[in-house]
mmCIF file of N, CA and C in Angstrom:
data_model
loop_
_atom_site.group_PDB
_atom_site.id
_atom_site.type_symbol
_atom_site.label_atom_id
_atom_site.label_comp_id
_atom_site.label_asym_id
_atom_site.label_seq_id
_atom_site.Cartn_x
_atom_site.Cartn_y
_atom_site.Cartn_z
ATOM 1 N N UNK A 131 13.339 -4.682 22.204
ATOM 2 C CA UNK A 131 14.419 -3.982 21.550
ATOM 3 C C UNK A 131 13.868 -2.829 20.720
ATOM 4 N N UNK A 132 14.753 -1.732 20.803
ATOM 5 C CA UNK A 132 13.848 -0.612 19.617
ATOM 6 C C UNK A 132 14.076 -0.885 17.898
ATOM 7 N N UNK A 133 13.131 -0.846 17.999
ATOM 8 C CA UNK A 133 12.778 -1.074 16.201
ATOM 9 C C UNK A 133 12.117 -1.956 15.805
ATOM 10 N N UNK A 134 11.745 -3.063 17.072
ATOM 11 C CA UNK A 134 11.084 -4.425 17.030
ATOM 12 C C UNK A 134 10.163 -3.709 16.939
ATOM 13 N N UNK A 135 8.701 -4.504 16.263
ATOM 14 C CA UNK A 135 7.509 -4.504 16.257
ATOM 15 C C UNK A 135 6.578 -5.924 17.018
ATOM 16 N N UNK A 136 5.877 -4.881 18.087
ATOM 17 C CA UNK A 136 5.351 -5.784 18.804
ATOM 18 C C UNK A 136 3.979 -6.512 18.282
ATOM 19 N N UNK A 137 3.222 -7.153 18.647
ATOM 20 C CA UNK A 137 2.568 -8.180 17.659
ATOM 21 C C UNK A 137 1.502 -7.813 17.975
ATOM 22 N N UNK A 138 1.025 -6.288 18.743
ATOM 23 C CA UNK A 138 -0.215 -5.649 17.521
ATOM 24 C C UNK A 138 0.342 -4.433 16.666
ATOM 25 N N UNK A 139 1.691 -4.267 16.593
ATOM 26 C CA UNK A 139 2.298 -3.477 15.466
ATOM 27 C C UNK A 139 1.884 -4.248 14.683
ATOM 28 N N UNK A 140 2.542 -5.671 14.764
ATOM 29 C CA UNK A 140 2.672 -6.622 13.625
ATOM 30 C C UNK A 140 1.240 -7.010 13.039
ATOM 31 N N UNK A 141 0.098 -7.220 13.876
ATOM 32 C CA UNK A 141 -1.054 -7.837 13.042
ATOM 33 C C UNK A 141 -1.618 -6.122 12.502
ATOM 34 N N UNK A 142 -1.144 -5.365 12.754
ATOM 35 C CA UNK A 142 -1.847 -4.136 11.747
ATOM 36 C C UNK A 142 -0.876 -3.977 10.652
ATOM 37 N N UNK A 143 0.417 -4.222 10.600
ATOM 38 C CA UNK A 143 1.308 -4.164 9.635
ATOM 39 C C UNK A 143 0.789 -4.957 8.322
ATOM 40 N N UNK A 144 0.384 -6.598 8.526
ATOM 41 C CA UNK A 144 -0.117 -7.028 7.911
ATOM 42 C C UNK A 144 -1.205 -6.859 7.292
ATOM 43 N N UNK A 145 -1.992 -6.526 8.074
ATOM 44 C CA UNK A 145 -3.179 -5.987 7.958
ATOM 45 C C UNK A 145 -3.451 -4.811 6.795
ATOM 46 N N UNK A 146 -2.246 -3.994 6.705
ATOM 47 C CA UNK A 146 -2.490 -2.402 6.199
ATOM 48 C C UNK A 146 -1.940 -3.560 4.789
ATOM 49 N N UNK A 147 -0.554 -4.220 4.967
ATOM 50 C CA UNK A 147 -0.390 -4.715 3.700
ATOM 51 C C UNK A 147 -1.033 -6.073 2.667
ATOM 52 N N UNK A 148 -1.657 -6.279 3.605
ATOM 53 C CA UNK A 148 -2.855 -7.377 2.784
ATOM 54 C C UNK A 148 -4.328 -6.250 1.813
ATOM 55 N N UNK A 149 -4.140 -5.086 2.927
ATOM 56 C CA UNK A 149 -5.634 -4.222 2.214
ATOM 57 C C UNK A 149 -4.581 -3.665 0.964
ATOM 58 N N UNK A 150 -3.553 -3.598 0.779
ATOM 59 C CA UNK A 150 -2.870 -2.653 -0.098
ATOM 60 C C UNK A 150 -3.126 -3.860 -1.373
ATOM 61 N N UNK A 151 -2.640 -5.078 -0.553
ATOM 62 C CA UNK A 151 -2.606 -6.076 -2.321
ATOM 63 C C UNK A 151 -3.870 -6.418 -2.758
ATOM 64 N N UNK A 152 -5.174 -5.645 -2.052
ATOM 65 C CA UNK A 152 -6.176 -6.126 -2.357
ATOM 66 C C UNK A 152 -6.843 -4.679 -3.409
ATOM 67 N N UNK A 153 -6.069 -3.615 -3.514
ATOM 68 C CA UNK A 153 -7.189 -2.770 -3.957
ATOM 69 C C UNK A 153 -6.315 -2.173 -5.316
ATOM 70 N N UNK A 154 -7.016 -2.414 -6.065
ATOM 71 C CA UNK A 154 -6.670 -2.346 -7.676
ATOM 72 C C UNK A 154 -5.943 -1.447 -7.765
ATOM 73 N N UNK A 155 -6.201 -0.268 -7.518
ATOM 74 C CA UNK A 155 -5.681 1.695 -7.425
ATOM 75 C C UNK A 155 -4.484 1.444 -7.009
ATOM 76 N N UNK A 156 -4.005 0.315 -6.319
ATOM 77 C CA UNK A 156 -2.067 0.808 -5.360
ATOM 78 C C UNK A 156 -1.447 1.495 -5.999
ATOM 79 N N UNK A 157 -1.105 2.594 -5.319
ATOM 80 C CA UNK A 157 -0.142 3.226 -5.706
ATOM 81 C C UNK A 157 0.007 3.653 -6.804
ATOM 82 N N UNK A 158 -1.170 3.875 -7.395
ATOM 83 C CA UNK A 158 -1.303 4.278 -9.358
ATOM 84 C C UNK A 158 -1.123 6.241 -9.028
ATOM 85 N N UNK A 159 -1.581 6.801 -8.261
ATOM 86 C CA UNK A 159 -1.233 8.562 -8.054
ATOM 87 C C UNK A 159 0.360 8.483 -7.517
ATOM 88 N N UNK A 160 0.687 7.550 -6.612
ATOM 89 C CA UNK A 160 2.220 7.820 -6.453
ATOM 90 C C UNK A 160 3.122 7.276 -7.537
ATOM 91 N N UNK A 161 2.615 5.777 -7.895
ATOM 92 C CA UNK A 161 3.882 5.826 -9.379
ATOM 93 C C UNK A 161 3.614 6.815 -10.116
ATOM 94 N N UNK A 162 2.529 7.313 -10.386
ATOM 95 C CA UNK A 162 2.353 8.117 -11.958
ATOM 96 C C UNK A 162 3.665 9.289 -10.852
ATOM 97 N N UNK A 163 3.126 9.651 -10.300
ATOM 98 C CA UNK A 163 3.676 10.639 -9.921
ATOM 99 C C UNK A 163 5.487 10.810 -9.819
ATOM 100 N N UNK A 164 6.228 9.659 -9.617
ATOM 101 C CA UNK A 164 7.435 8.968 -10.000
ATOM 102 C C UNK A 164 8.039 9.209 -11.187
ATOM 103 N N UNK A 165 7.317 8.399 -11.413
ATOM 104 C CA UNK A 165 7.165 8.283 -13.138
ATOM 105 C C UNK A 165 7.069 9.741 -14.139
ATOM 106 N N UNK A 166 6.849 10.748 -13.721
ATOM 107 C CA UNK A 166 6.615 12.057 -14.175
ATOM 108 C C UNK A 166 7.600 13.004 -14.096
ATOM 109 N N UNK A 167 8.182 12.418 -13.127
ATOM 110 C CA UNK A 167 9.486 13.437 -12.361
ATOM 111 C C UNK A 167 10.605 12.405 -13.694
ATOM 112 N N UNK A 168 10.342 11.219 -14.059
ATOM 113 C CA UNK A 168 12.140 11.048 -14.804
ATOM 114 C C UNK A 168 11.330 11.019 -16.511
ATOM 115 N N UNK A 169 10.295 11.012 -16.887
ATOM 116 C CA UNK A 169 9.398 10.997 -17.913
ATOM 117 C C UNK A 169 9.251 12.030 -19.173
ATOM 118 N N UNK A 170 10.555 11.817 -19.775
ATOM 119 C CA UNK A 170 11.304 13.081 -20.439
ATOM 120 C C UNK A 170 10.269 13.542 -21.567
ATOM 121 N N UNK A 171 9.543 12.427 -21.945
ATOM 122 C CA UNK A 171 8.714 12.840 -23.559
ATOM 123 C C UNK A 171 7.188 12.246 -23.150
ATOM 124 N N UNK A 172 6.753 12.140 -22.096
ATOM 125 C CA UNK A 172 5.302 12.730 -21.241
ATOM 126 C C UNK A 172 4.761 11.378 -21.466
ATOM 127 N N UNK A 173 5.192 10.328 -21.999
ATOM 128 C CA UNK A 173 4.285 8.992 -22.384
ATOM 129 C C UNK A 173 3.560 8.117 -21.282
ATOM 130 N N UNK A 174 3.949 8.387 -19.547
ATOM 131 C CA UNK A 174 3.914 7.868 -18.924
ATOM 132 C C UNK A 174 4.907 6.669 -18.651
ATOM 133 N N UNK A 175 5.370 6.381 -19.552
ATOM 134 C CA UNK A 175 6.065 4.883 -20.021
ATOM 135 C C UNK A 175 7.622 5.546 -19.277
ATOM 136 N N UNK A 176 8.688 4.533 -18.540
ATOM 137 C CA UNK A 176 10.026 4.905 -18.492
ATOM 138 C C UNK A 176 10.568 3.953 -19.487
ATOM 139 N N UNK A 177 11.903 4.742 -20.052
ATOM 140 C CA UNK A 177 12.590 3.871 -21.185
ATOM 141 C C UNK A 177 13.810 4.076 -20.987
ATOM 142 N N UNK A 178 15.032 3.092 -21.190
ATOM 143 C CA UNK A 178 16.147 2.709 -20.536
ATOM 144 C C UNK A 178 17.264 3.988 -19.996
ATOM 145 N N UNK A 179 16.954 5.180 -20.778
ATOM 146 C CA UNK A 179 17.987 6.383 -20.752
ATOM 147 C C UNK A 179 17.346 7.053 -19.070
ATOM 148 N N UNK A 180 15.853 7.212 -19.888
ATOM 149 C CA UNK A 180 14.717 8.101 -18.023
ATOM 150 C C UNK A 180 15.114 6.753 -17.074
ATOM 151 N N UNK A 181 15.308 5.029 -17.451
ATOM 152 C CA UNK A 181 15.403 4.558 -15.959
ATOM 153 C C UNK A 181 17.184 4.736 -15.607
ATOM 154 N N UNK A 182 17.637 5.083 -16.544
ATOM 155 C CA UNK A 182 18.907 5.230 -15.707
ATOM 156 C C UNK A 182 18.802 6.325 -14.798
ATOM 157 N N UNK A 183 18.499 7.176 -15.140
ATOM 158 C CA UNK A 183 18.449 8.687 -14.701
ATOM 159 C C UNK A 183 17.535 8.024 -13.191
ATOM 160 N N UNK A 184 16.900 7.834 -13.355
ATOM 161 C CA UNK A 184 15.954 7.663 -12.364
ATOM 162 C C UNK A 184 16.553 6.815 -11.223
ATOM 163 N N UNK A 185 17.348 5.607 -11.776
ATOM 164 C CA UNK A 185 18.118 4.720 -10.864
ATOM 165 C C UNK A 185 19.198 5.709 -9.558
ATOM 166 N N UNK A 186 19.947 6.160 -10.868
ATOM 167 C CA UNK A 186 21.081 7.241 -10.415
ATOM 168 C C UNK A 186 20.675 8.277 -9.219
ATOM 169 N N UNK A 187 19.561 8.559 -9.619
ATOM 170 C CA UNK A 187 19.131 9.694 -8.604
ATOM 171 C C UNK A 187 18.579 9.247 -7.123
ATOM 172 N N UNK A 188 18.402 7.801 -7.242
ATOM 173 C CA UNK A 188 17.817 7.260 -6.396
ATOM 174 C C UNK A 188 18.861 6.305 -5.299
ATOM 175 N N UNK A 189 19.766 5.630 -5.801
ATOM 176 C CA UNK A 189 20.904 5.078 -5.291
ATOM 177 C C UNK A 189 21.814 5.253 -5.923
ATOM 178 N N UNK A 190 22.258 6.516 -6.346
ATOM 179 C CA UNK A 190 23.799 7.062 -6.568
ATOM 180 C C UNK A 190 24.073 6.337 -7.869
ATOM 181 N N UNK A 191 24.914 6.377 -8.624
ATOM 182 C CA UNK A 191 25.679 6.044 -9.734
ATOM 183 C C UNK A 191 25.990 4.608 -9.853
ATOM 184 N N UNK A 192 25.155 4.018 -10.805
ATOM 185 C CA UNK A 192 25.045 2.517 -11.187
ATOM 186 C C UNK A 192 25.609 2.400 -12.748
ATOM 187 N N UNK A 193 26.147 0.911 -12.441
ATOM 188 C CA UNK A 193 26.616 0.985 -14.205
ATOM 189 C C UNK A 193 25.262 0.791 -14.707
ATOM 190 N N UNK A 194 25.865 0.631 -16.261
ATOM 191 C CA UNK A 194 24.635 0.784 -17.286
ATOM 192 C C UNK A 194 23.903 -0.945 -17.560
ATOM 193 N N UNK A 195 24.909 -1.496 -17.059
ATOM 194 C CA UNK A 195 24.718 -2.852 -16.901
ATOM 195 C C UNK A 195 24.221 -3.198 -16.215
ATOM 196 N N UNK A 196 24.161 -2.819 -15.040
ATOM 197 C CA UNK A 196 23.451 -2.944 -14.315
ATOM 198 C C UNK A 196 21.947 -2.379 -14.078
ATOM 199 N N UNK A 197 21.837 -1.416 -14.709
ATOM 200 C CA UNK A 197 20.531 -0.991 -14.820
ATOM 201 C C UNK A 197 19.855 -1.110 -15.757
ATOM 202 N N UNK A 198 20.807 -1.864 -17.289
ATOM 203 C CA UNK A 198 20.112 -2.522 -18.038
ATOM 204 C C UNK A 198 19.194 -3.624 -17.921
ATOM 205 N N UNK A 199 20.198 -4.872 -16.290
ATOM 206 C CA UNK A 199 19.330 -5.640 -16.249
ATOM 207 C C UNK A 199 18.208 -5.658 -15.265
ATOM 208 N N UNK A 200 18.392 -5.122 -14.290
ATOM 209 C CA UNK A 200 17.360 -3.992 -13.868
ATOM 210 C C UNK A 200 15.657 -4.104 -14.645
ATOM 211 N N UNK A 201 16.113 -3.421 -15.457
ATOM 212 C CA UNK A 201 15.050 -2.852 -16.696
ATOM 213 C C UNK A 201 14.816 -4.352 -17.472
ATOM 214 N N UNK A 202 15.672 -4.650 -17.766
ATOM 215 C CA UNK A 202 14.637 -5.972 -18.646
ATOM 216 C C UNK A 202 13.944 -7.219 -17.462
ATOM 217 N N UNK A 203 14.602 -7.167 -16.575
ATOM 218 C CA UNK A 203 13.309 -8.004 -15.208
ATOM 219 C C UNK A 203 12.234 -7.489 -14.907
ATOM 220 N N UNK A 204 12.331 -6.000 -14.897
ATOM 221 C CA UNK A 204 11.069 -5.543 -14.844
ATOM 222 C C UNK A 204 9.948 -5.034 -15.952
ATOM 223 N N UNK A 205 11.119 -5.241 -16.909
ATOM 224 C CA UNK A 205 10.021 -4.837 -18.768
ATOM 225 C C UNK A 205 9.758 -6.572 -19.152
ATOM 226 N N UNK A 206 8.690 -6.735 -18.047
ATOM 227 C CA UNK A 206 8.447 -8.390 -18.673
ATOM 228 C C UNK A 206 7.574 -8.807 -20.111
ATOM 229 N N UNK A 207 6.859 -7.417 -20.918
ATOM 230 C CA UNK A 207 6.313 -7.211 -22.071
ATOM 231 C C UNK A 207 7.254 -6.931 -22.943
ATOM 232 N N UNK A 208 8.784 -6.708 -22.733
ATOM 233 C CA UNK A 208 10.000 -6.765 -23.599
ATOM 234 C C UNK A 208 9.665 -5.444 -24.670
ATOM 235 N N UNK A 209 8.707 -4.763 -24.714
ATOM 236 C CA UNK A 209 7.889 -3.116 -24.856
ATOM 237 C C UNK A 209 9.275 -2.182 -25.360
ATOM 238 N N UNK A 210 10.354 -2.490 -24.646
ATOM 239 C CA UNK A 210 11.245 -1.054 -24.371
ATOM 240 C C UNK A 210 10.851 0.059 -23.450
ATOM 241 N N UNK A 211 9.792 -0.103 -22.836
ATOM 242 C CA UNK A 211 9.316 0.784 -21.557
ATOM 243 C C UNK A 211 9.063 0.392 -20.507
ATOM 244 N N UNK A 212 9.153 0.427 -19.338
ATOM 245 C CA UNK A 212 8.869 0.089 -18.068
ATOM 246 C C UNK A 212 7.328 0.977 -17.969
ATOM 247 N N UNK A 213 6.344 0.248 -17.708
ATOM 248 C CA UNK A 213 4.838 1.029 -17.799
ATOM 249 C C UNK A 213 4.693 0.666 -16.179
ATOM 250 N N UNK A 214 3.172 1.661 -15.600
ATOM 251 C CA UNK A 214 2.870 1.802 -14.435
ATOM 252 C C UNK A 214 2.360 0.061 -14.159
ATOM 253 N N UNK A 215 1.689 -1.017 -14.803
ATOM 254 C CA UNK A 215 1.678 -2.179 -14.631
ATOM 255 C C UNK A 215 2.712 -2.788 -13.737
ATOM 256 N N UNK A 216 3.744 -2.420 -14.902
ATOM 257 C CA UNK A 216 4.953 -3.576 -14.534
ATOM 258 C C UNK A 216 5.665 -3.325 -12.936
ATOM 259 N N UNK A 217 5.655 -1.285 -13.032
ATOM 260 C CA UNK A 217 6.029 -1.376 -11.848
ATOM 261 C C UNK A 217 5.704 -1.855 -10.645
ATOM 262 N N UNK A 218 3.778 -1.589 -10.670
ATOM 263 C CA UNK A 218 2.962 -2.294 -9.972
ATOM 264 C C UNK A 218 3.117 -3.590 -9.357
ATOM 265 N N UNK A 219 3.588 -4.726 -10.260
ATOM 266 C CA UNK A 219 3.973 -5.683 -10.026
ATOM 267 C C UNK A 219 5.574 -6.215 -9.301
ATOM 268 N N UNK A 220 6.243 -5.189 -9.376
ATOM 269 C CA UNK A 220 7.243 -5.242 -9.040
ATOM 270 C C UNK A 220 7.112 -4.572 -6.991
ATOM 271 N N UNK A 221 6.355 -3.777 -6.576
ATOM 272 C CA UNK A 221 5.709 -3.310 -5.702
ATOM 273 C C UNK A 221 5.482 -4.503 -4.631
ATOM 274 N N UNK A 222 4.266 -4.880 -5.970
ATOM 275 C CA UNK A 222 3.099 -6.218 -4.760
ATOM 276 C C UNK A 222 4.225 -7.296 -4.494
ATOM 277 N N UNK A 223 4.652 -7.885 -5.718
ATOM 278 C CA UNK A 223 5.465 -8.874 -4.971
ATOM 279 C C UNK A 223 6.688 -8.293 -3.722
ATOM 280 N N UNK A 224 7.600 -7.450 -3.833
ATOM 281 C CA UNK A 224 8.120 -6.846 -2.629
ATOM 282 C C UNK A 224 7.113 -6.503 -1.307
ATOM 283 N N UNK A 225 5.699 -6.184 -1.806
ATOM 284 C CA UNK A 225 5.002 -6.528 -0.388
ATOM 285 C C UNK A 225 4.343 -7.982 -0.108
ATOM 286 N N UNK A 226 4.560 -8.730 -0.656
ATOM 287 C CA UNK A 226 4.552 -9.988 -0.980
ATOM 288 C C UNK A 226 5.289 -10.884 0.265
ATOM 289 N N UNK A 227 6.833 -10.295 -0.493
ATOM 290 C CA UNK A 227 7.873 -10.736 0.147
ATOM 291 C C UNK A 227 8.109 -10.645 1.751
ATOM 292 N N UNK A 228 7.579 -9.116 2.148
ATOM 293 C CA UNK A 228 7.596 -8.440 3.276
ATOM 294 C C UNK A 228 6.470 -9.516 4.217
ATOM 295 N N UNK A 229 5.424 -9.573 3.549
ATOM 296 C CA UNK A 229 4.145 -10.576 4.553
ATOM 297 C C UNK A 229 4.402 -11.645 4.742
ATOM 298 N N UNK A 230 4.863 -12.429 3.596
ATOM 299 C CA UNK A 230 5.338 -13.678 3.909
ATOM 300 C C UNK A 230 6.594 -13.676 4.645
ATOM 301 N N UNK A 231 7.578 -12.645 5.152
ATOM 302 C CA UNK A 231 8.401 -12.648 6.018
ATOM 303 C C UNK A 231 7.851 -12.102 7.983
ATOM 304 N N UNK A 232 6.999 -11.561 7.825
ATOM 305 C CA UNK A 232 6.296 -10.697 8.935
ATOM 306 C C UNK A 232 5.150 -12.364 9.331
ATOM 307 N N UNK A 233 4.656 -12.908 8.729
ATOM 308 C CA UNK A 233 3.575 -14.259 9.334
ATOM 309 C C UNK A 233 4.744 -15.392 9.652
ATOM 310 N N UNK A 234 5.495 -15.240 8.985
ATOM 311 C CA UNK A 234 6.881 -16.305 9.381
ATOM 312 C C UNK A 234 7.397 -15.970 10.422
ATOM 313 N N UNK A 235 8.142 -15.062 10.754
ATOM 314 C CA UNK A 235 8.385 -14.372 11.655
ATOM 315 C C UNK A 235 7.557 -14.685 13.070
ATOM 316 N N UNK A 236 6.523 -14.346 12.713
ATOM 317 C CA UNK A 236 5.757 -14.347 13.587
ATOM 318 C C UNK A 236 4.626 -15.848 14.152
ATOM 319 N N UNK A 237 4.439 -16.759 13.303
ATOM 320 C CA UNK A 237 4.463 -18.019 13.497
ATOM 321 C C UNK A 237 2.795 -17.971 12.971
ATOM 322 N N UNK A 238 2.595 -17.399 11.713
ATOM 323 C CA UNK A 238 0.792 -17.033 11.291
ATOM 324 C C UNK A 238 1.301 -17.766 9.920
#
């Protein structure tokens, strides 16, 4: 079927995302880089007003409630900022999620 991935798509898929949860650097030049574009007062840090903005721009117009809670699942240091860490973590486990669905899937 198109869009399936055949199972040496699949063992390099895994593959690319097992080397990703293994190397400290993930994605630290592309969040910063994220992070810069909604990063109104240069701290690196996002804080609840830059993650709305940031939400909004990204999937259209969310309540505030919703992106309040949003923001406190992912501000697990309760800080008032969403830092490049937390997002980090929010990342790996979604590729987390993805591997342990792709070896299931696939019977590994």
């Amino acid at each position: 079927m198109p869009g399936e991935l055949d199972a040496a798509d699949t063992a390099l898929m895994i593959q690319v995302l097992e080397r990703l949860l293994n190397d400290d650097t993930f994605m630290d030049d592309e969040i910063k880089k994220e992070i810069k574009q909604y990063d109104n007062d240069g701290n690196l840090k996002i804080d609840r007003a830059e993650f709305q903005t940031m939400l909004n721009s990204y999937l259209g117009t969310i309540s505030e409630d919703e992106s309040s809670e949003l923001f406190d699942d992912i501000d697990k240091d309760r800080s008032g900022y969403i830092e490049i860490s937390e997002l980090k973590r929010v990342l790996r486990n979604q590729i987390l999620l993805e591997l342990d669905r792709l070896k299931l899937e696939n019977g590994m």
